[in-house]
Short mmCIF file of C-alpha atoms in Angstrom, two decimals:
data_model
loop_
_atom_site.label_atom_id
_atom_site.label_comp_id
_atom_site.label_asym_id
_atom_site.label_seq_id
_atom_site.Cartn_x
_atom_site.Cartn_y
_atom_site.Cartn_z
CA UNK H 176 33.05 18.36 -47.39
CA UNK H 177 33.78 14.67 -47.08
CA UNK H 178 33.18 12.68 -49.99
CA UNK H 179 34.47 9.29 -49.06
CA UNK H 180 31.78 6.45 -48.54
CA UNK H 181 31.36 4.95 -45.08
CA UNK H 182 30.63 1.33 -44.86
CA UNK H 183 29.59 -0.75 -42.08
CA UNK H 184 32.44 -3.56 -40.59
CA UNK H 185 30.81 -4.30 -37.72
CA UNK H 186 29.18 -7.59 -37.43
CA UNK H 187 27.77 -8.76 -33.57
CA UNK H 188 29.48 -11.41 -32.14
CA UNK H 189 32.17 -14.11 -34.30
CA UNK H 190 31.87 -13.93 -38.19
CA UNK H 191 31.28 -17.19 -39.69
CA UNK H 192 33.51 -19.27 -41.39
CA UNK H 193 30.62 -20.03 -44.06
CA UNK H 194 30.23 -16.03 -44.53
CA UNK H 195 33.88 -16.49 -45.92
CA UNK H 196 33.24 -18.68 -48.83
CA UNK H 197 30.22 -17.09 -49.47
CA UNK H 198 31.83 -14.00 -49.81
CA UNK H 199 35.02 -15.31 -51.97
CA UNK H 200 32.25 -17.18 -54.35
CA UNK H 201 30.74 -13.83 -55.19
CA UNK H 202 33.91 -12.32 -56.36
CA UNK H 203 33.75 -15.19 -58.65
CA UNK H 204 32.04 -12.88 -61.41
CA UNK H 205 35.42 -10.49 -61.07
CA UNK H 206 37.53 -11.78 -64.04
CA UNK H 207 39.89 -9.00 -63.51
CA UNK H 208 40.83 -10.21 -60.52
CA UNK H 209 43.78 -12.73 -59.81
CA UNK H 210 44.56 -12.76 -56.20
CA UNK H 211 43.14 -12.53 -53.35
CA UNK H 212 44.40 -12.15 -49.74
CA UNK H 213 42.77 -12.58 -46.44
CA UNK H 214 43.25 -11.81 -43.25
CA UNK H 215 41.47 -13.95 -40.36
CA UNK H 216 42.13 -12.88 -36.85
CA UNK H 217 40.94 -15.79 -34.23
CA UNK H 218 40.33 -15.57 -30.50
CA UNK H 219 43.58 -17.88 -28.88
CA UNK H 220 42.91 -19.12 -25.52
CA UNK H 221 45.97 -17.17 -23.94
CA UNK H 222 47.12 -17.94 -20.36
CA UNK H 223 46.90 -14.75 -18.02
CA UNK H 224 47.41 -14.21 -14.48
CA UNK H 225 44.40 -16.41 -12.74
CA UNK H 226 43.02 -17.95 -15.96
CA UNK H 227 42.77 -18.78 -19.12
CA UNK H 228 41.11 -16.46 -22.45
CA UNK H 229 37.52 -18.00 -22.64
CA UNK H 230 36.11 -15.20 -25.03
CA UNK H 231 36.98 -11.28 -25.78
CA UNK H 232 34.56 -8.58 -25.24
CA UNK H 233 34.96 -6.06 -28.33
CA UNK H 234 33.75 -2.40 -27.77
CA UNK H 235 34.32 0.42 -30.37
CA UNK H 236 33.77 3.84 -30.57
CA UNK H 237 31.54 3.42 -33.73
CA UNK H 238 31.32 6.42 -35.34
CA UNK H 239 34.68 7.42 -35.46
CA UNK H 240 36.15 3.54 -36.53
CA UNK H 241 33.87 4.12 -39.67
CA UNK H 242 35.35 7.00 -40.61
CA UNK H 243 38.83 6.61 -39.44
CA UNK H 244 38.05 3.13 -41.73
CA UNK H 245 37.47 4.73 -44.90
CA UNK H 246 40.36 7.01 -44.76
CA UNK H 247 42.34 3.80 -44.42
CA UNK H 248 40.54 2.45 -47.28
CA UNK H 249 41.06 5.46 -49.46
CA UNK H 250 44.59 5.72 -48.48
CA UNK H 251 45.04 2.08 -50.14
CA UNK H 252 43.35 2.14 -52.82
CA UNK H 253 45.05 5.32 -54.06
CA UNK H 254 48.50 3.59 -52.78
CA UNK H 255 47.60 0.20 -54.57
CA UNK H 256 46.40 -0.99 -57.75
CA UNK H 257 43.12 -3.06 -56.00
CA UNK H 258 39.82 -4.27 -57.11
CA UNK H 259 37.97 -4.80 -54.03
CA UNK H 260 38.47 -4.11 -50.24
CA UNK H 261 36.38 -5.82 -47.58
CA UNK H 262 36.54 -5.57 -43.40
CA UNK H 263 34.56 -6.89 -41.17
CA UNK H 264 35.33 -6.92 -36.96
CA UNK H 265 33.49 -8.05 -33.91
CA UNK H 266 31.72 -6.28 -31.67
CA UNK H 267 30.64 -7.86 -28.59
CA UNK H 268 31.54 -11.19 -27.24
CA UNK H 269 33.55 -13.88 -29.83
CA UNK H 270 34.34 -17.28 -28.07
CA UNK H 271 38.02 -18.56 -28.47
CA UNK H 272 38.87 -20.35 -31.60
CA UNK H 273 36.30 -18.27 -33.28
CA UNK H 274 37.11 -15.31 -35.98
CA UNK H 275 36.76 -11.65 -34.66
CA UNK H 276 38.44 -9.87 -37.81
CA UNK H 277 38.09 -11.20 -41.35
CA UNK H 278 39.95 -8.76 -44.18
CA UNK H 279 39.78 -9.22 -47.63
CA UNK H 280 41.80 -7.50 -50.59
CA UNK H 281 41.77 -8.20 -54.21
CA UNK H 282 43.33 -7.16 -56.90
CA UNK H 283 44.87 -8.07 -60.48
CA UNK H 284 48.05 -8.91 -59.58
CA UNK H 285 49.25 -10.66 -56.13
CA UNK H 286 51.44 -8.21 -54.73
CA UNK H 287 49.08 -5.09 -54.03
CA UNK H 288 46.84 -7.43 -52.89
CA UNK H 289 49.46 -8.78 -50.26
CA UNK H 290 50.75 -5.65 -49.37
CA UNK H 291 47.93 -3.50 -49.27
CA UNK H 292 46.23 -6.32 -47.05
CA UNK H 293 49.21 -6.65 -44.60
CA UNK H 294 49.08 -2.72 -44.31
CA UNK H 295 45.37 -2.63 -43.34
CA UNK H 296 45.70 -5.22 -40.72
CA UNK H 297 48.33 -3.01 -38.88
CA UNK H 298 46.08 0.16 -39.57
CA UNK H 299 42.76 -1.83 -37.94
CA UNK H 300 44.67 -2.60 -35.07
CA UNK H 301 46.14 0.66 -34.57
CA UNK H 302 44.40 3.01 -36.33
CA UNK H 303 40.88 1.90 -35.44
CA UNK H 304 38.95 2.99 -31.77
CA UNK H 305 38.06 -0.79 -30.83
CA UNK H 306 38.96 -2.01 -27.56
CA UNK H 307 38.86 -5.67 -26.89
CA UNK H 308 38.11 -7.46 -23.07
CA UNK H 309 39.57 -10.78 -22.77
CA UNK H 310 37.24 -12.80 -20.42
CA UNK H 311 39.23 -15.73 -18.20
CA UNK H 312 37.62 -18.58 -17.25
CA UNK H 313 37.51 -17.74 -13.82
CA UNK H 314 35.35 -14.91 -14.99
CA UNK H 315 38.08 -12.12 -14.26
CA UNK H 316 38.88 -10.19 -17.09
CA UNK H 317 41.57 -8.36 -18.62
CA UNK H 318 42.24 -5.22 -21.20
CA UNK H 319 43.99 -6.72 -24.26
CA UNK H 320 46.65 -4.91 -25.29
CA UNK H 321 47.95 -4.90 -29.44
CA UNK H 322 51.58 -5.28 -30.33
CA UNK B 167 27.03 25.04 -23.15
CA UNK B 168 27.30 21.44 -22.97
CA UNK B 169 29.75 19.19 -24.18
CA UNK B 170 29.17 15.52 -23.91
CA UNK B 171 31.99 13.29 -22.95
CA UNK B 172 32.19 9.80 -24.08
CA UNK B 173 34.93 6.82 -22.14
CA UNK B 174 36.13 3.74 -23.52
CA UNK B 175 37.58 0.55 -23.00
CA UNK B 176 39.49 0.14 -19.68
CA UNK B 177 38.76 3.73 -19.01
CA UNK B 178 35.21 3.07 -18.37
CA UNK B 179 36.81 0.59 -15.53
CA UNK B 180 37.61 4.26 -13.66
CA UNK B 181 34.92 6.26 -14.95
CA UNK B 182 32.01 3.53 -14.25
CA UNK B 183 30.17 5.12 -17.05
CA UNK B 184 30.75 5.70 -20.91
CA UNK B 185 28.69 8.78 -21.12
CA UNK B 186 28.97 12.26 -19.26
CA UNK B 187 27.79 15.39 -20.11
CA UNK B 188 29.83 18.37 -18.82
CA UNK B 189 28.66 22.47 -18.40
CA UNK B 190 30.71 25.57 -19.31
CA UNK B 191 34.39 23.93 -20.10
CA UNK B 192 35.43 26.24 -23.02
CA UNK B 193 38.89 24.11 -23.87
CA UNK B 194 40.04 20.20 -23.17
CA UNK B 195 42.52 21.09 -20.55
CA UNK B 196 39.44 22.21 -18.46
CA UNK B 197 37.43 18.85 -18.90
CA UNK B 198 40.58 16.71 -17.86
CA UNK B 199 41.23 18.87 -14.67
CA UNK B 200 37.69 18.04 -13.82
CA UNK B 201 37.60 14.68 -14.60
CA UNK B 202 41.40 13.66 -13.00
CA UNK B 203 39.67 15.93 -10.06
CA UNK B 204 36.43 13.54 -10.07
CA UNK B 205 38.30 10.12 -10.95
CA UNK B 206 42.40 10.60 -9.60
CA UNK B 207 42.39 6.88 -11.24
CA UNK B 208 42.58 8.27 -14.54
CA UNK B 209 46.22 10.74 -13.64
CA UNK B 210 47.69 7.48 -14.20
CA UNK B 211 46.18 6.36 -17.10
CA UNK B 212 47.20 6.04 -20.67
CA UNK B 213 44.82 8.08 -23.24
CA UNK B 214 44.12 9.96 -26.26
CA UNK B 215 41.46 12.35 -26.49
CA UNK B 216 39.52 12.92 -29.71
CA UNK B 217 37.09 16.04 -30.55
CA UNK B 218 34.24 15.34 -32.57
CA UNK B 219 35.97 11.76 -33.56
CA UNK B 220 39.39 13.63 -34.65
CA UNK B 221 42.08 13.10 -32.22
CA UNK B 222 44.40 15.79 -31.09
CA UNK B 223 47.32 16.30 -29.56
CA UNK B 224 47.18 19.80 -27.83
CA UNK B 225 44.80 21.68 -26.01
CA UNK B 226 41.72 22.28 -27.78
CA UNK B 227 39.03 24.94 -27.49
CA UNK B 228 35.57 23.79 -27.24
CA UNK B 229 32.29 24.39 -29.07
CA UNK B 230 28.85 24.05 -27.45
CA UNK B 231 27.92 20.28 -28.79
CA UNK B 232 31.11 19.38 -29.02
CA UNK B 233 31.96 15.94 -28.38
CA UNK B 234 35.39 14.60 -26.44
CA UNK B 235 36.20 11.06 -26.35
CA UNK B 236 38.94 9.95 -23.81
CA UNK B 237 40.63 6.51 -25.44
CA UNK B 238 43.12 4.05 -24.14
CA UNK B 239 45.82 2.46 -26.75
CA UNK B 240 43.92 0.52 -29.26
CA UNK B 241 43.36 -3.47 -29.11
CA UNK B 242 41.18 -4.10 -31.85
CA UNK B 243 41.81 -7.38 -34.19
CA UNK Q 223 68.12 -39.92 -45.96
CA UNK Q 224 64.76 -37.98 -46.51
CA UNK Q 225 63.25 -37.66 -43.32
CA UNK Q 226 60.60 -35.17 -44.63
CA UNK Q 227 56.88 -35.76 -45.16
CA UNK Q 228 55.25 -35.95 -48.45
CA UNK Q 229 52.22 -34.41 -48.79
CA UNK Q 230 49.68 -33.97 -51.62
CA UNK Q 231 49.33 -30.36 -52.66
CA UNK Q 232 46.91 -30.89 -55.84
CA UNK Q 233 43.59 -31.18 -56.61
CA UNK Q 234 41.87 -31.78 -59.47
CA UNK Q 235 39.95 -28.89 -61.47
CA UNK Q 236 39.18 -25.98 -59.76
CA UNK Q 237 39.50 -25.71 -55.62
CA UNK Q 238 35.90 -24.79 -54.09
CA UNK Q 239 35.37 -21.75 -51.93
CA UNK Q 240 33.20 -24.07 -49.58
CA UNK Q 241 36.87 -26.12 -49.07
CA UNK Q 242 38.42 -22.35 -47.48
CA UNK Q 243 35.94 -22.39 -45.31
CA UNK Q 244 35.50 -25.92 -44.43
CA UNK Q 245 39.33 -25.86 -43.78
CA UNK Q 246 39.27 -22.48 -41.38
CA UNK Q 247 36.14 -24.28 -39.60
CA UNK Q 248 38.29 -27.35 -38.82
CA UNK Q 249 41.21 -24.39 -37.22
CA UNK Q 250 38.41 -23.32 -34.88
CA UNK Q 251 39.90 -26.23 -32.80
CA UNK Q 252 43.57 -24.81 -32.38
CA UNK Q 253 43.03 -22.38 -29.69
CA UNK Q 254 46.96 -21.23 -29.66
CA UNK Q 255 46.32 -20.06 -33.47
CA UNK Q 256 45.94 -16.14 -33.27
CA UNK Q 257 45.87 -15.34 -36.91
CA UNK Q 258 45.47 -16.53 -40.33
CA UNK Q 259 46.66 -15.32 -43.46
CA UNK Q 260 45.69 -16.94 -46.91
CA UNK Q 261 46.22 -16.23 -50.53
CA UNK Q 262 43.87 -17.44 -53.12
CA UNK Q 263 44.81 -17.47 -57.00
CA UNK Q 264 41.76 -16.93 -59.19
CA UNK Q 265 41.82 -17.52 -63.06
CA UNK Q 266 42.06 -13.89 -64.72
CA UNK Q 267 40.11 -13.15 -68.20
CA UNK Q 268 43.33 -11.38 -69.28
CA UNK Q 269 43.27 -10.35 -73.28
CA UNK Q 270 45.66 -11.91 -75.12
CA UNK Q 271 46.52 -12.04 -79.04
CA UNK Q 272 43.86 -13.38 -80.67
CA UNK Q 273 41.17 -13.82 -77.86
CA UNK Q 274 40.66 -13.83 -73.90
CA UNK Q 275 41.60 -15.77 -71.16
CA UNK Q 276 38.94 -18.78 -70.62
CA UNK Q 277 40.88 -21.23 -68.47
CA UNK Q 278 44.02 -22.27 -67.82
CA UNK Q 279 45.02 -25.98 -67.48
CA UNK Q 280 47.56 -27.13 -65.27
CA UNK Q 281 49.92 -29.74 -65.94
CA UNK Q 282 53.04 -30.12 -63.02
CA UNK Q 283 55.72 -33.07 -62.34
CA UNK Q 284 54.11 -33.88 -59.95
CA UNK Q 285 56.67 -36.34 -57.98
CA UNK Q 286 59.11 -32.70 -58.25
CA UNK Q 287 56.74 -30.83 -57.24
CA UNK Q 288 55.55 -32.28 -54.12
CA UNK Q 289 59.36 -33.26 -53.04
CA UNK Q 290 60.14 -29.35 -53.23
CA UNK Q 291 57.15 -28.39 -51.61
CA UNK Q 292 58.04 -30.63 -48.64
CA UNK Q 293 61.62 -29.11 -48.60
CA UNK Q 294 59.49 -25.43 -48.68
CA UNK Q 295 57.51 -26.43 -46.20
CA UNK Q 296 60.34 -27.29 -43.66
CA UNK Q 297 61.79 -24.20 -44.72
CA UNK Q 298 59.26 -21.92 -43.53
CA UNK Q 299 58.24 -23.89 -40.24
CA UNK Q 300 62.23 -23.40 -39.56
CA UNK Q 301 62.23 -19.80 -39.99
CA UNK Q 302 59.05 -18.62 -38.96
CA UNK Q 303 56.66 -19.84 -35.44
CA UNK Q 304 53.79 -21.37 -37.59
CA UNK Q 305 51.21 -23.58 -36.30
CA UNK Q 306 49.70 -24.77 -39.29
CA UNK Q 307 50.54 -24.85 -43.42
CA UNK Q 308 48.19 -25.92 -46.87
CA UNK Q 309 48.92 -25.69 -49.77
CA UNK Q 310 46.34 -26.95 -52.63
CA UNK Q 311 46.70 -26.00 -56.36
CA UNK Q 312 44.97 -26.91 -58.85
CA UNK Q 313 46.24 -29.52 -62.37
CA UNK Q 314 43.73 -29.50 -65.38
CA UNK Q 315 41.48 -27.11 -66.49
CA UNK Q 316 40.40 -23.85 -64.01
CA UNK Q 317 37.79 -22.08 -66.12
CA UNK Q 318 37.91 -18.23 -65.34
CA UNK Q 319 36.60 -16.38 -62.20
CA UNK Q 320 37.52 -19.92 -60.51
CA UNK Q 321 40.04 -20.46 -57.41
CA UNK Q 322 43.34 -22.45 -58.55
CA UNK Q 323 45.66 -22.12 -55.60
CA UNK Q 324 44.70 -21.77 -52.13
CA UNK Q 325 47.42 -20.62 -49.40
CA UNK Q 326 46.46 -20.95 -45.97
CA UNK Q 327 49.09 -20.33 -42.68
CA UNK Q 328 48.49 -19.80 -39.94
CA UNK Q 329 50.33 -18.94 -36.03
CA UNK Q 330 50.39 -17.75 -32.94
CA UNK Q 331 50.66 -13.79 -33.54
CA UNK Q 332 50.22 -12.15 -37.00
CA UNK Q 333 53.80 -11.26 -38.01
CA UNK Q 334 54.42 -14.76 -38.96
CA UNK Q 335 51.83 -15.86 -40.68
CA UNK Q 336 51.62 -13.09 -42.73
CA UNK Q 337 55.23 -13.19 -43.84
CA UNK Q 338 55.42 -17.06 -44.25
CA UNK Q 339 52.45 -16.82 -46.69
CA UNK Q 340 53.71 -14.47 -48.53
CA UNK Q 341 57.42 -15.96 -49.17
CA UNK Q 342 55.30 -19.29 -49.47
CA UNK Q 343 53.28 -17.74 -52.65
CA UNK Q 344 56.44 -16.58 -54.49
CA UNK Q 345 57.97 -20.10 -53.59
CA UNK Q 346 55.06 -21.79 -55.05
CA UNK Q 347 55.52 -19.84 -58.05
CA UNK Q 348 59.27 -19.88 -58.68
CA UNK Q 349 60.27 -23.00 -57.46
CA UNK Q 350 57.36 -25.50 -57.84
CA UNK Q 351 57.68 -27.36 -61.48
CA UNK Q 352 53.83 -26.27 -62.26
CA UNK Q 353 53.17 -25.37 -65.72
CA UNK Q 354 49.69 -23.30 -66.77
CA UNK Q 355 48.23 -23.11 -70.41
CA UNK Q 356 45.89 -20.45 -70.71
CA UNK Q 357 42.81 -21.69 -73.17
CA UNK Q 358 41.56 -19.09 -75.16
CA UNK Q 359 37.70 -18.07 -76.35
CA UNK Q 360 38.66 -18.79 -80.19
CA UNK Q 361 40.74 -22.23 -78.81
CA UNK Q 362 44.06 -20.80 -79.15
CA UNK Q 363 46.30 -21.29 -76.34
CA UNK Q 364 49.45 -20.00 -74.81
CA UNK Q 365 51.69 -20.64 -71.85
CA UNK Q 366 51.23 -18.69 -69.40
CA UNK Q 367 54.17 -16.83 -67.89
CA UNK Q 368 55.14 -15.86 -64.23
CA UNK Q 369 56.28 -12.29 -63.13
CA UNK M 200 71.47 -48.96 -70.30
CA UNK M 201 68.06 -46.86 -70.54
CA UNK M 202 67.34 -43.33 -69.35
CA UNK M 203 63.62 -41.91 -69.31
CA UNK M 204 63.35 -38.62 -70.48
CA UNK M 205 60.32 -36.15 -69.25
CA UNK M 206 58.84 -33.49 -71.19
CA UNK M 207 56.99 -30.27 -69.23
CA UNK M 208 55.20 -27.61 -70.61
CA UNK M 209 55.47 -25.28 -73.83
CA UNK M 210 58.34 -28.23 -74.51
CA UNK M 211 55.80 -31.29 -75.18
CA UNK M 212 54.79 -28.56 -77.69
CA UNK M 213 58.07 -28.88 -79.71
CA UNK M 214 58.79 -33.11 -78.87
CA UNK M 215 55.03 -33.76 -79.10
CA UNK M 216 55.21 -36.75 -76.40
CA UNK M 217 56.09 -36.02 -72.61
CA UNK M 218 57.78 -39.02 -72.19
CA UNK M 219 61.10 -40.62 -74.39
CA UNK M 220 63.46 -43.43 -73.33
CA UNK M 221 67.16 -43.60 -74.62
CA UNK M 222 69.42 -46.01 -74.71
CA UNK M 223 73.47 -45.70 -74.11
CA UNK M 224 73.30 -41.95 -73.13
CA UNK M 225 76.19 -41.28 -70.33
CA UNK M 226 75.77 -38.02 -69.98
CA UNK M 227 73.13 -35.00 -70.25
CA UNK M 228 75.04 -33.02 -72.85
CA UNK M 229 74.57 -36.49 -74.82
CA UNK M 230 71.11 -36.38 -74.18
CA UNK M 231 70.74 -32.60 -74.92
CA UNK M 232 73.31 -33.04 -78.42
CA UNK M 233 70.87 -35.91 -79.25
CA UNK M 234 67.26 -33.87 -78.58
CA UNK M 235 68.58 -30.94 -80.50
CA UNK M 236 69.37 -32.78 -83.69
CA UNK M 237 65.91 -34.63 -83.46
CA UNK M 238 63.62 -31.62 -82.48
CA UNK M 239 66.09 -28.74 -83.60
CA UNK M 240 63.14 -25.70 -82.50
CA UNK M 241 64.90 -27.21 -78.76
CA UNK M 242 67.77 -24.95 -79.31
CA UNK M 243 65.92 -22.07 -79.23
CA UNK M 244 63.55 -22.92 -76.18
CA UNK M 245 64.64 -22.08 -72.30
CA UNK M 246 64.24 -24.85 -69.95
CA UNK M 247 66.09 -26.09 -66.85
CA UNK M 248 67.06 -29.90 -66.47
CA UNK M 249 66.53 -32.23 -63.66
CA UNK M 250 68.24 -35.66 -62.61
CA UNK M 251 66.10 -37.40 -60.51
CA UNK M 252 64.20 -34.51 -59.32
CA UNK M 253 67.16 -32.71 -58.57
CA UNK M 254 67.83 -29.61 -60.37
CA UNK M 255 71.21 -29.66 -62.42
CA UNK M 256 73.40 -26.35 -63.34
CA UNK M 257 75.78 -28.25 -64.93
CA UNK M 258 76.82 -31.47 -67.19
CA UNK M 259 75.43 -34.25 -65.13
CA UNK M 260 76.62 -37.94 -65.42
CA UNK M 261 74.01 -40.47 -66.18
CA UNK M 262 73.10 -43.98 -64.53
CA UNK M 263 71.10 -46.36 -65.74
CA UNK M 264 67.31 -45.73 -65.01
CA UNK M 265 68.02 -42.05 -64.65
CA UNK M 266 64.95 -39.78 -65.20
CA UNK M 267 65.69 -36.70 -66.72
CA UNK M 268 63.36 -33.73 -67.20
CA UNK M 269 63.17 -31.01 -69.42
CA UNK M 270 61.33 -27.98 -67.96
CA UNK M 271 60.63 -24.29 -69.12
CA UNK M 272 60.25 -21.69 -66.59
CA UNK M 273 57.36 -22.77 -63.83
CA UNK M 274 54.38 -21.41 -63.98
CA UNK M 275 52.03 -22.40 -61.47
CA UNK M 276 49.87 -20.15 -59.23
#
């Protein structure tokens, strides 16, 4: 039997910069809490063969991200001393210069906030089943690819 | 039995659809013959497979429901 | 001769969540930026002898201060490919649950920013001349120590 | 000649002003002799010194118009 808790991190299309401060405000209440880090990733206008990046596409095999995600976020909070935990990714079409992944840890002191936050970045991109379509301007498109 | 088949990301640029659903294969080997049969695209493309959302890494018998999902390399974030 | 820039790092009281994401709005611009990483420091309502944590108040020579900061700054965009680099911490008082250093960095691909924010943090808290005097609920005080 | 002296921190707790100017001081182990005898809890404090903004390991020869600055350890952040 599972136990662990699946959350939604899926939000449609860019997440907003204001959803940001709205969600570092509420964490306010948290006195425990002295760090924070975030992670923002943003949609960069790359050059390809035959165009430019005007937006990426992002497609995920749902189901199995959630879960997959809250193994990850089990895994760290057993490995780290945290407070909170927060994801959220794209799905469907973010413009360039807008956010598509916004990750949030928090915890007493900095460093298993820092850590724990640069280890869940590298287990989103290559842990999680999301695929992402960069669209050109010449409307061509292209599979990103993670490194 | 049926198990359903589900294609993402560029390999839905072979497969033209996301969503198959497949008679009588009893183990994974089975379903790729078929499908490298129905789409020779896909022999040269990179995937992982995943039963019922776990991924594996050798042939896998199949269960009437089951669900396989054929995945290229990640590129989310 | 000096040839590097001196900018102001602090802000008065406590630094506004609606300032992160004013400042990641005004990034949405930079289409070459692929990733941000920040680090926020929030006021902690440790327990101490005699009382908790209310606020700390920040005090800093601030001529020092800023002249290392530039010298940190040149640092990092030496050693790592950043696009962008803020710094604001707060001087005076920074009442619990309230932001009093904000981070932000940010680059082409994630590696970098990540990394330059977090050697940025412990640089900010080793090497800037920043001092914080943590007010207590009964009025006591103490200085605060780094770790 | 005059040097300005700067107090930081838990130190203004032990001189009780931030700010001091000296007169005929050519050196900083003058300076730090003369603080020590006036505010002797100094000799038990840790703090770093700075000429001019510049951190100093070491006994530092003084100019006139010097700032020096008497830090404990930073804690900002």
């Amino acid at each position: 039997m599972k136990e662990k808790k699946i959350r939604n991190i899926f939000t449609e299309g860019a997440i907003p910069a204001q959803q940001i401060a709205d969600d570092i405000q509420k964490h306010a209440t948290q006195t425990q809490i002295g760090a924070h880090s975030i992670f923002l990733g943003q949609v960069r206008a790359d050059r390809k063969d035959g165009g430019t990046v005007n937006a990426i596409e992002y497609t995920a095999y749902t189901e199995m991200a959630l879960e997959k995600m809250a193994e990850i976020r089990e895994t760290l909070f057993a490995k780290y001393a945290l407070t909170c935990m927060h994801v959220f990714h794209s799905l469907g079409r973010v413009a360039v210069g807008e956010i598509c992944l916004f990750v949030f840890v928090s915890s007493q002191h900095r460093k298993a906030a820092i850590d724990a936050c640069e280890e869940l970045v590298e287990a989103i991109k290559f842990q999680l089943p999301i695929w992402g379509k960069e669209i050109l301007d010449n409307e061509d498109s292209t599979w990103k690819e993670n490194k | 039995m049926q198990i359903e088949l589900l294609f993402f990301g560029s390999l839905t640029d072979v497969t033209t659809v996301s969503r198959l659903i497949v008679e009588n294969m009893t183990d994974t080997e089975l379903v790729k013959a078929y499908l490298e049969e129905r789409y020779p695209a896909l022999r040269a493309a990179k995937y992982f497979m995943a039963v019922n959302q776990q991924m594996i890494q050798q042939v896998h018998t199949l269960q009437p429901g089951d669900v396989v999902a054929f995945m290229p390399p990640f590129s989310g974030g």
